[in-house]
Amino acid sequence: MSGMIETMEAHTGQEERTHIPARVLYRRVEALAETFAAAGDEKNAKKSQQLLEKLYKKEFTVAFCGHFSAGKSSMINALMGDKVLPSSPIPTSANVVSIKTGKKSARIYFKDSEPIEFGPSYNVNELKQYAVNGEEVETIELYHPSNLLGEAISIMDTPGIDSTDDAHKVSTESSLHLSDAVLYVMDYNHVQSEVNFRFTKSLKDRGVPVYLVINQIDKHVDFELSFAQYRESVIDAFRHWDIEPDGVYFTSLKDVNHPENEWPKLLVELGRLFAEKEDLLIPSIMRAAHYLIDEHGKFLEEKHSAAREPLAQVLAEADENAMARYEELTQQLVSLRQPADTLEAEAKRELHTMLDNAPLMPFTTRELARQFLESRQSNFKVGFLFAAGKKTKEERDKRLHDFYEELKENAATHIGWHVKELLRKLPEAHGYDDSEFQKRVMEFSVSFGPELIENAVKPGALTSGEYILTYSKDVSDAIKQLYRRAAQDEYEYAVREMRKQAEVSAQGVQAELATLAPVKEAYNKLAVLAREETVSATRLMTMIDHGVPNEESAPPLPGYTEPAAEKVENASLPAAASGERVTLQTQASTSGMAPSSSAIQKDYRGLRLRTADMLRVIAGEAAGVPGLAGAGSAMRQRAERLEKNRFTVALFGAFSAGKSSFANALMGDLILPVSPNPTTAAINKILPPDENNPHGSVRVRLKTAEDITGDVLQSLDVFDIAASSIEEAIRKSETLNAGDIHPTAKPHYSFLRAVQKGYGDINDKLGTDLIIGLEEFQAFVAKEEKACFVEWIELYYDCPLTQQGIILVDTPGADSINARHTGVAFEYIKNADAVLFVTYYNHAFSHADREFLIQLGRVKDTFAMDKMFFIVNAADLAHSQEELEGVVNHVVQNLGTCGIVRPRIYPVSSQTALLARMGEKNTLTDSGAAILRKRLSVGETEALPSVDEALAFSGLRHFEKEFISFTLEELTGIALKEAFAEVERVIGTMDELIIAARQDAGARAEQLGRAERNRETSLATIRELDTAADIQALEKEVTELAYYVKQRVMLRFSEAFRYAFNPATLTEGNGRNMQKLLRASLDELSRFLAFDLAQEMRATALRVETFMAKNGEKITGRLNKRLDIDHFLLRAWEQPSYDTPAFADQLPEGTTGELAAALSLFKNPKQFFEQGGQDKMKDTLEQRYQVPVQAYVDGAAHVLHDYYVPAFRTQIERLAERAGQEVEEHFAGLIAVLSTDIDVEGLASLRQAIAGRIQAVRAEMDI
């Protein structure tokens, strides 16, 4: 817990003390005073004037605060070396007393009359009557000779604090804003008082240096408690309140020789403060100015209270949901109109990006362009003498034809197909699904003739390299412009139609909005008042932090030395100091929530179990009915699936994104430890406990010897080192030098070091399962030498989520180096019921993040339901609502570049949510509670909000509401509806049997004959089912999908090249071997392309499975249509769950030498990165990678074909077999009823009983 709290505290920040010239600060505080006065805030205007006087006089003040009987006066007397203040066991002062060095005298300042002064002969006891007179006396100034106090140094004695009210009075009404440091003095026996904690915390929150002085330690008795224990308990008590004092001193003025007396140390510290006063004074006045600005904000709130009351009354009298309804209607209006606007903007942006990146002129095409331009030169000739003219023309025509045909092919491949896909998918994604528009898209095409190429040639142009590039760009731009105009016409048509539909739907919304306008007006006026207060605070903060007009011309203050050319720096506090509360959850509502913090408000698992019971009962009741044996078996199978039904939620995200913290927040406790090992993290599953695995038990699966060996050899291969065994690999890895390692290989190096360290202790346990407890579980995550050997960990934990059958899978970070993790991650993306991706607030996506998100983008549209949720974690770091929304929009845009459009995105603070839920369980420490207060902007004297309010503020409540709606409500609903459909099918069959049985003998005989004939005809139809075209369609789909894989991968070649060959890697010096670095970069490029190809093929495999499922449904529908049996339909096509085929993680061998030869184009970093060498190498390698990439794609396409085509054929055969069984059973039941006498009324009664049972269950479940 302590580590988590430290992480949270790191977010709060500290005041940055930046020096500002005194003359400039004087002008700024002066402006504050004027602003306060102009607003009628005389109290803070006066305090600002006091600050100006303090600054002008360079007066440094140390304030003594604390209990009235703690010995403050005695301590001040000891400092002064004389009795300057009266001391007594009862309160001796109700006023602030200021003590300065000088000739002995006293001055009494009254609130409503002139001050009076006492000469050197005054008696201390004479002051008592004034000191205790808080009604008439304002302050008392004492002057006394002192060796400790220097010029312009004062000590302030404040009234004693004995209650929260006393503390508030001292804090707000005294001159504490003038103090540069505070000594808080406590009686030995009254340290752990809430008043002490709250008062000192309020000072520390303002940034005031606070020194704790525990006085009268002579009261301590050792036999009760050692002094060391007492000291530690005092420090711990303040630490639990999140108070870190600037010093803690234990003192006794009664027993100066007490062994623990630190009075001398306190004197030394005060001497240091006085000596450094000039360095401390400016930051101290800045701090006080910020405090006065906060106090002015409270003044404005009070000032606006009269205007607020009638407006608040309007809101109070309105329906409590009026504003929510207004916002809902406004959002509806936006939602109706926004899709068209968003479509227009996205289409324009996507089209622009697509066309800009379309590689119409790769190296080979530019070469054809060069040859074409060469043929257009006036001196171009082919052949000799009389045949030269004809041959020259033929060659010119050939070069034009070759160039034109390749351009057409490039345009169709790199633009045409993608534009068509964009026009097909994007409007549909924004809710526009119109058959007429889809027809337009299907017919969309762009054509151009050879004249475009010819017209682009500039008269008199030469075939220089520079002009070839210019010409290529001109041609490319001309073609792209044709596509741009044509595509624009199409998406603008869609936008116009969408807007027409939106305006028709908006009429009713606008009418209801008009009735709510008065409530909205009152709400807006209240918001204006609040905004005025916020704007005022922001303006004043800007004034004090960043300056006022003409401040540089302010005259110097006497006694200050400033550099002649000093530049004024901006001093600022973190945004949190402004007190702005950032709302992380902007759409959630806590109205109507149950007291429990769980978002699960219904027993979904109970619904599934009761439905399973119903299915079993009905299956038993229908067992004796002819023709229902198969239905009974199907219901029992579905009942078993409902009982075992689990919802798998896969959690993804880069290392340190806060995945574990987010999972803990969902579970409500510190369950998953944070792994410090990004490269070796295992798969952690949190499952419901069962009879074999009780709550809190953990099962650890260690990697097999073969798997860990494979992982080690894979990492070793990154360094071009081969080994035949893990022992040999470990020996060889010890020779690696960390300084010579390519940056992308660092994770592999760390992994190898972990294996070296832990192999000896764990090698005899490899391949086994370990049953451990939660404490050992921590070690297997936290210790790298153990974690690297773990395959997966299963933690059985009882909580609201797992009770409903949810399995939470915390996957390795997107940056895991384990090759198997990529494949495992894809299986979870593919098969999980929900996918959660966690990113950390304001962190840029790493390369690994982007690759993972690109994969999500590839497959997102293949799922029947959008099951992806995106979390922006640690959103409490936002300084303002505007900043938070900016970050979220930035994430949305970045997801868009990865192909993820319209993501469901949720800003949350998982730590805030976790603290709230721990508080609900009473497992939250005081320090954690203090952090929670900071997060929720709750003062120390205020009660913490309810856990539901805290969860709503954290953003987790809104996420959970939609997450539960999807995972439990929607998915459970689908499962239950399928179960009910099975029962409805049984009822339909029974209805047919009852009707048939009730016919007279003649009709039954006639129907019996038809049934027997229809059975034979139907069985023949099934036997003759021809699916050759369906198989061919699948084969064609595989070929086409694989074709586009190469195109997409090579479109990313420039990105891959820049990633592998970058200036940070290819730097000279420090004895680095440039050839090794170049070879390592080439290897990294190959790995990038191989990884991208494998990811593309996995996504392609999923697309193939989707195609099979859709075609299977079509085949089933086609067969139903051909059978055409009354009151009968075949059961739906059941797509099996396929394991994704394995794809190679490296390119085919055999081209290494040819690729490596291109490295000779590198001369030195300057030539490479600044003089065009990089582009030459990229073009050369892009050309040479064509062959191995094509070979990979061809091989992978064969894998897809050989895996899925036979599987599809088998599935069709199973469909035909099952269809035959269903038809046989259907007609067998019908023939049995028609040919024999049955108890019709008994059957009808059973039918009614089953119908009543399903209706009762439906009513209970509200489905």
PDB file of N, CA and C in Angstrom, residues 849-912:
ATOM      1  N   ASP A 849       2.630   0.075 -28.298  1.00  0.00           N
ATOM      2  CA  ASP A 849       1.212   0.448 -28.174  1.00  0.00           C
ATOM      3  C   ASP A 849       0.572   0.592 -29.547  1.00  0.00           C
ATOM      4  N   ARG A 850       1.247   1.347 -30.410  1.00  0.00           N
ATOM      5  CA  ARG A 850       0.681   1.620 -31.732  1.00  0.00           C
ATOM      6  C   ARG A 850       0.488   0.331 -32.515  1.00  0.00           C
ATOM      7  N   GLU A 851       1.457  -0.574 -32.439  1.00  0.00           N
ATOM      8  CA  GLU A 851       1.323  -1.830 -33.176  1.00  0.00           C
ATOM      9  C   GLU A 851       0.128  -2.630 -32.675  1.00  0.00           C
ATOM     10  N   PHE A 852      -0.035  -2.646 -31.363  1.00  0.00           N
ATOM     11  CA  PHE A 852      -1.176  -3.374 -30.809  1.00  0.00           C
ATOM     12  C   PHE A 852      -2.493  -2.724 -31.229  1.00  0.00           C
ATOM     13  N   LEU A 853      -2.550  -1.390 -31.146  1.00  0.00           N
ATOM     14  CA  LEU A 853      -3.777  -0.687 -31.500  1.00  0.00           C
ATOM     15  C   LEU A 853      -4.089  -0.814 -32.988  1.00  0.00           C
ATOM     16  N   ILE A 854      -3.057  -0.829 -33.806  1.00  0.00           N
ATOM     17  CA  ILE A 854      -3.270  -1.050 -35.246  1.00  0.00           C
ATOM     18  C   ILE A 854      -3.931  -2.414 -35.458  1.00  0.00           C
ATOM     19  N   GLN A 855      -3.480  -3.404 -34.663  1.00  0.00           N
ATOM     20  CA  GLN A 855      -4.095  -4.729 -34.770  1.00  0.00           C
ATOM     21  C   GLN A 855      -5.561  -4.685 -34.337  1.00  0.00           C
ATOM     22  N   LEU A 856      -5.859  -3.941 -33.269  1.00  0.00           N
ATOM     23  CA  LEU A 856      -7.257  -3.778 -32.873  1.00  0.00           C
ATOM     24  C   LEU A 856      -8.066  -3.134 -33.991  1.00  0.00           C
ATOM     25  N   GLY A 857      -7.463  -2.121 -34.622  1.00  0.00           N
ATOM     26  CA  GLY A 857      -8.143  -1.445 -35.721  1.00  0.00           C
ATOM     27  C   GLY A 857      -8.406  -2.368 -36.898  1.00  0.00           C
ATOM     28  N   ARG A 858      -7.468  -3.296 -37.123  1.00  0.00           N
ATOM     29  CA  ARG A 858      -7.649  -4.244 -38.243  1.00  0.00           C
ATOM     30  C   ARG A 858      -8.878  -5.139 -38.050  1.00  0.00           C
ATOM     31  N   VAL A 859      -9.125  -5.535 -36.790  1.00  0.00           N
ATOM     32  CA  VAL A 859     -10.150  -6.549 -36.564  1.00  0.00           C
ATOM     33  C   VAL A 859     -11.447  -5.984 -35.999  1.00  0.00           C
ATOM     34  N   LYS A 860     -11.458  -4.700 -35.645  1.00  0.00           N
ATOM     35  CA  LYS A 860     -12.618  -4.136 -34.940  1.00  0.00           C
ATOM     36  C   LYS A 860     -13.930  -4.382 -35.681  1.00  0.00           C
ATOM     37  N   ASP A 861     -13.907  -4.213 -36.996  1.00  0.00           N
ATOM     38  CA  ASP A 861     -15.144  -4.322 -37.760  1.00  0.00           C
ATOM     39  C   ASP A 861     -15.574  -5.762 -38.024  1.00  0.00           C
ATOM     40  N   THR A 862     -14.737  -6.733 -37.660  1.00  0.00           N
ATOM     41  CA  THR A 862     -15.117  -8.128 -37.917  1.00  0.00           C
ATOM     42  C   THR A 862     -16.020  -8.677 -36.825  1.00  0.00           C
ATOM     43  N   PHE A 863     -16.107  -7.976 -35.689  1.00  0.00           N
ATOM     44  CA  PHE A 863     -16.933  -8.472 -34.596  1.00  0.00           C
ATOM     45  C   PHE A 863     -18.370  -8.019 -34.769  1.00  0.00           C
ATOM     46  N   ALA A 864     -19.295  -8.899 -34.372  1.00  0.00           N
ATOM     47  CA  ALA A 864     -20.713  -8.575 -34.507  1.00  0.00           C
ATOM     48  C   ALA A 864     -21.102  -7.409 -33.615  1.00  0.00           C
ATOM     49  N   MET A 865     -20.406  -7.282 -32.448  1.00  0.00           N
ATOM     50  CA  MET A 865     -20.674  -6.186 -31.510  1.00  0.00           C
ATOM     51  C   MET A 865     -19.360  -5.496 -31.203  1.00  0.00           C
ATOM     52  N   ASP A 866     -19.443  -4.197 -30.962  1.00  0.00           N
ATOM     53  CA  ASP A 866     -18.243  -3.450 -30.576  1.00  0.00           C
ATOM     54  C   ASP A 866     -17.934  -3.777 -29.120  1.00  0.00           C
ATOM     55  N   LYS A 867     -16.913  -4.598 -28.922  1.00  0.00           N
ATOM     56  CA  LYS A 867     -16.611  -5.060 -27.558  1.00  0.00           C
ATOM     57  C   LYS A 867     -15.367  -4.390 -26.984  1.00  0.00           C
ATOM     58  N   MET A 868     -14.925  -3.292 -27.587  1.00  0.00           N
ATOM     59  CA  MET A 868     -13.695  -2.644 -27.157  1.00  0.00           C
ATOM     60  C   MET A 868     -13.993  -1.391 -26.327  1.00  0.00           C
ATOM     61  N   PHE A 869     -13.265  -1.272 -25.217  1.00  0.00           N
ATOM     62  CA  PHE A 869     -13.381  -0.119 -24.329  1.00  0.00           C
ATOM     63  C   PHE A 869     -11.971   0.456 -24.131  1.00  0.00           C
ATOM     64  N   PHE A 870     -11.850   1.774 -24.191  1.00  0.00           N
ATOM     65  CA  PHE A 870     -10.542   2.414 -24.061  1.00  0.00           C
ATOM     66  C   PHE A 870     -10.540   3.299 -22.816  1.00  0.00           C
ATOM     67  N   ILE A 871      -9.534   3.089 -21.970  1.00  0.00           N
ATOM     68  CA  ILE A 871      -9.454   3.768 -20.678  1.00  0.00           C
ATOM     69  C   ILE A 871      -8.276   4.742 -20.694  1.00  0.00           C
ATOM     70  N   VAL A 872      -8.530   6.004 -20.352  1.00  0.00           N
ATOM     71  CA  VAL A 872      -7.443   6.965 -20.114  1.00  0.00           C
ATOM     72  C   VAL A 872      -7.278   7.044 -18.597  1.00  0.00           C
ATOM     73  N   ASN A 873      -6.247   6.372 -18.095  1.00  0.00           N
ATOM     74  CA  ASN A 873      -6.083   6.252 -16.645  1.00  0.00           C
ATOM     75  C   ASN A 873      -5.305   7.439 -16.075  1.00  0.00           C
ATOM     76  N   ALA A 874      -5.379   7.576 -14.757  1.00  0.00           N
ATOM     77  CA  ALA A 874      -4.728   8.684 -14.017  1.00  0.00           C
ATOM     78  C   ALA A 874      -5.221  10.040 -14.512  1.00  0.00           C
ATOM     79  N   ALA A 875      -6.500  10.096 -14.877  1.00  0.00           N
ATOM     80  CA  ALA A 875      -7.054  11.350 -15.395  1.00  0.00           C
ATOM     81  C   ALA A 875      -7.142  12.423 -14.323  1.00  0.00           C
ATOM     82  N   ASP A 876      -6.909  12.037 -13.049  1.00  0.00           N
ATOM     83  CA  ASP A 876      -6.894  13.054 -11.993  1.00  0.00           C
ATOM     84  C   ASP A 876      -5.714  14.009 -12.135  1.00  0.00           C
ATOM     85  N   LEU A 877      -4.769  13.685 -13.017  1.00  0.00           N
ATOM     86  CA  LEU A 877      -3.640  14.589 -13.257  1.00  0.00           C
ATOM     87  C   LEU A 877      -4.054  15.835 -14.031  1.00  0.00           C
ATOM     88  N   ALA A 878      -5.249  15.819 -14.589  1.00  0.00           N
ATOM     89  CA  ALA A 878      -5.711  16.983 -15.356  1.00  0.00           C
ATOM     90  C   ALA A 878      -5.808  18.209 -14.452  1.00  0.00           C
ATOM     91  N   HIS A 879      -5.305  19.324 -14.948  1.00  0.00           N
ATOM     92  CA  HIS A 879      -5.374  20.565 -14.199  1.00  0.00           C
ATOM     93  C   HIS A 879      -6.695  21.292 -14.400  1.00  0.00           C
ATOM     94  N   SER A 880      -7.415  20.918 -15.439  1.00  0.00           N
ATOM     95  CA  SER A 880      -8.691  21.577 -15.711  1.00  0.00           C
ATOM     96  C   SER A 880      -9.544  20.659 -16.564  1.00  0.00           C
ATOM     97  N   GLN A 881     -10.841  20.953 -16.591  1.00  0.00           N
ATOM     98  CA  GLN A 881     -11.743  20.170 -17.424  1.00  0.00           C
ATOM     99  C   GLN A 881     -11.353  20.296 -18.890  1.00  0.00           C
ATOM    100  N   GLU A 882     -10.956  21.490 -19.281  1.00  0.00           N
ATOM    101  CA  GLU A 882     -10.574  21.725 -20.675  1.00  0.00           C
ATOM    102  C   GLU A 882      -9.368  20.877 -21.044  1.00  0.00           C
ATOM    103  N   GLU A 883      -8.395  20.802 -20.129  1.00  0.00           N
ATOM    104  CA  GLU A 883      -7.208  19.992 -20.414  1.00  0.00           C
ATOM    105  C   GLU A 883      -7.576  18.519 -20.542  1.00  0.00           C
ATOM    106  N   LEU A 884      -8.442  18.041 -19.643  1.00  0.00           N
ATOM    107  CA  LEU A 884      -8.866  16.647 -19.688  1.00  0.00           C
ATOM    108  C   LEU A 884      -9.535  16.320 -21.017  1.00  0.00           C
ATOM    109  N   GLU A 885     -10.440  17.196 -21.441  1.00  0.00           N
ATOM    110  CA  GLU A 885     -11.134  16.964 -22.711  1.00  0.00           C
ATOM    111  C   GLU A 885     -10.147  17.012 -23.870  1.00  0.00           C
ATOM    112  N   GLY A 886      -9.135  17.889 -23.758  1.00  0.00           N
ATOM    113  CA  GLY A 886      -8.116  17.962 -24.804  1.00  0.00           C
ATOM    114  C   GLY A 886      -7.341  16.669 -24.914  1.00  0.00           C
ATOM    115  N   VAL A 887      -6.977  16.081 -23.755  1.00  0.00           N
ATOM    116  CA  VAL A 887      -6.226  14.823 -23.757  1.00  0.00           C
ATOM    117  C   VAL A 887      -7.076  13.699 -24.342  1.00  0.00           C
ATOM    118  N   VAL A 888      -8.345  13.638 -23.933  1.00  0.00           N
ATOM    119  CA  VAL A 888      -9.230  12.589 -24.447  1.00  0.00           C
ATOM    120  C   VAL A 888      -9.377  12.720 -25.963  1.00  0.00           C
ATOM    121  N   ASN A 889      -9.577  13.940 -26.442  1.00  0.00           N
ATOM    122  CA  ASN A 889      -9.691  14.144 -27.889  1.00  0.00           C
ATOM    123  C   ASN A 889      -8.412  13.747 -28.610  1.00  0.00           C
ATOM    124  N   HIS A 890      -7.273  14.028 -27.963  1.00  0.00           N
ATOM    125  CA  HIS A 890      -5.983  13.641 -28.549  1.00  0.00           C
ATOM    126  C   HIS A 890      -5.885  12.120 -28.675  1.00  0.00           C
ATOM    127  N   VAL A 891      -6.326  11.402 -27.640  1.00  0.00           N
ATOM    128  CA  VAL A 891      -6.309   9.937 -27.676  1.00  0.00           C
ATOM    129  C   VAL A 891      -7.223   9.435 -28.781  1.00  0.00           C
ATOM    130  N   VAL A 892      -8.404  10.059 -28.893  1.00  0.00           N
ATOM    131  CA  VAL A 892      -9.353   9.656 -29.942  1.00  0.00           C
ATOM    132  C   VAL A 892      -8.712   9.821 -31.327  1.00  0.00           C
ATOM    133  N   GLN A 893      -8.034  10.955 -31.534  1.00  0.00           N
ATOM    134  CA  GLN A 893      -7.381  11.187 -32.824  1.00  0.00           C
ATOM    135  C   GLN A 893      -6.297  10.154 -33.083  1.00  0.00           C
ATOM    136  N   ASN A 894      -5.506   9.828 -32.054  1.00  0.00           N
ATOM    137  CA  ASN A 894      -4.451   8.834 -32.222  1.00  0.00           C
ATOM    138  C   ASN A 894      -5.017   7.448 -32.498  1.00  0.00           C
ATOM    139  N   LEU A 895      -6.136   7.129 -31.846  1.00  0.00           N
ATOM    140  CA  LEU A 895      -6.787   5.854 -32.139  1.00  0.00           C
ATOM    141  C   LEU A 895      -7.265   5.832 -33.584  1.00  0.00           C
ATOM    142  N   GLY A 896      -7.719   6.987 -34.060  1.00  0.00           N
ATOM    143  CA  GLY A 896      -8.164   7.070 -35.455  1.00  0.00           C
ATOM    144  C   GLY A 896      -7.057   6.747 -36.426  1.00  0.00           C
ATOM    145  N   THR A 897      -5.828   7.169 -36.104  1.00  0.00           N
ATOM    146  CA  THR A 897      -4.700   6.858 -36.998  1.00  0.00           C
ATOM    147  C   THR A 897      -4.383   5.370 -36.995  1.00  0.00           C
ATOM    148  N   CYS A 898      -4.870   4.655 -35.990  1.00  0.00           N
ATOM    149  CA  CYS A 898      -4.662   3.203 -35.911  1.00  0.00           C
ATOM    150  C   CYS A 898      -5.851   2.446 -36.499  1.00  0.00           C
ATOM    151  N   GLY A 899      -6.790   3.161 -37.085  1.00  0.00           N
ATOM    152  CA  GLY A 899      -7.930   2.507 -37.707  1.00  0.00           C
ATOM    153  C   GLY A 899      -9.105   2.288 -36.768  1.00  0.00           C
ATOM    154  N   ILE A 900      -9.055   2.895 -35.574  1.00  0.00           N
ATOM    155  CA  ILE A 900     -10.138   2.711 -34.602  1.00  0.00           C
ATOM    156  C   ILE A 900     -10.985   3.976 -34.603  1.00  0.00           C
ATOM    157  N   VAL A 901     -12.146   3.902 -35.233  1.00  0.00           N
ATOM    158  CA  VAL A 901     -13.024   5.060 -35.392  1.00  0.00           C
ATOM    159  C   VAL A 901     -14.145   4.977 -34.366  1.00  0.00           C
ATOM    160  N   ARG A 902     -14.531   6.125 -33.815  1.00  0.00           N
ATOM    161  CA  ARG A 902     -15.610   6.225 -32.833  1.00  0.00           C
ATOM    162  C   ARG A 902     -15.407   5.262 -31.662  1.00  0.00           C
ATOM    163  N   PRO A 903     -14.283   5.348 -30.983  1.00  0.00           N
ATOM    164  CA  PRO A 903     -14.035   4.441 -29.851  1.00  0.00           C
ATOM    165  C   PRO A 903     -14.872   4.825 -28.641  1.00  0.00           C
ATOM    166  N   ARG A 904     -15.163   3.832 -27.805  1.00  0.00           N
ATOM    167  CA  ARG A 904     -15.781   4.107 -26.503  1.00  0.00           C
ATOM    168  C   ARG A 904     -14.628   4.392 -25.545  1.00  0.00           C
ATOM    169  N   ILE A 905     -14.523   5.637 -25.103  1.00  0.00           N
ATOM    170  CA  ILE A 905     -13.348   6.048 -24.332  1.00  0.00           C
ATOM    171  C   ILE A 905     -13.782   6.662 -22.995  1.00  0.00           C
ATOM    172  N   TYR A 906     -13.056   6.308 -21.941  1.00  0.00           N
ATOM    173  CA  TYR A 906     -13.453   6.703 -20.599  1.00  0.00           C
ATOM    174  C   TYR A 906     -12.244   7.214 -19.817  1.00  0.00           C
ATOM    175  N   PRO A 907     -12.246   8.491 -19.432  1.00  0.00           N
ATOM    176  CA  PRO A 907     -11.187   8.974 -18.535  1.00  0.00           C
ATOM    177  C   PRO A 907     -11.514   8.557 -17.102  1.00  0.00           C
ATOM    178  N   VAL A 908     -10.557   7.923 -16.430  1.00  0.00           N
ATOM    179  CA  VAL A 908     -10.800   7.482 -15.054  1.00  0.00           C
ATOM    180  C   VAL A 908      -9.563   7.735 -14.198  1.00  0.00           C
ATOM    181  N   SER A 909      -9.772   7.748 -12.912  1.00  0.00           N
ATOM    182  CA  SER A 909      -8.669   7.703 -11.945  1.00  0.00           C
ATOM    183  C   SER A 909      -8.837   6.417 -11.166  1.00  0.00           C
ATOM    184  N   SER A 910      -8.139   5.366 -11.574  1.00  0.00           N
ATOM    185  CA  SER A 910      -8.325   4.066 -10.944  1.00  0.00           C
ATOM    186  C   SER A 910      -7.869   4.099  -9.490  1.00  0.00           C
ATOM    187  N   GLN A 911      -6.845   4.896  -9.189  1.00  0.00           N
ATOM    188  CA  GLN A 911      -6.372   4.959  -7.808  1.00  0.00           C
ATOM    189  C   GLN A 911      -7.418   5.610  -6.903  1.00  0.00           C
ATOM    190  N   THR A 912      -8.060   6.678  -7.390  1.00  0.00           N
ATOM    191  CA  THR A 912      -9.126   7.311  -6.610  1.00  0.00           C
ATOM    192  C   THR A 912     -10.262   6.320  -6.361  1.00  0.00           C
TER     193      THR A 912
END
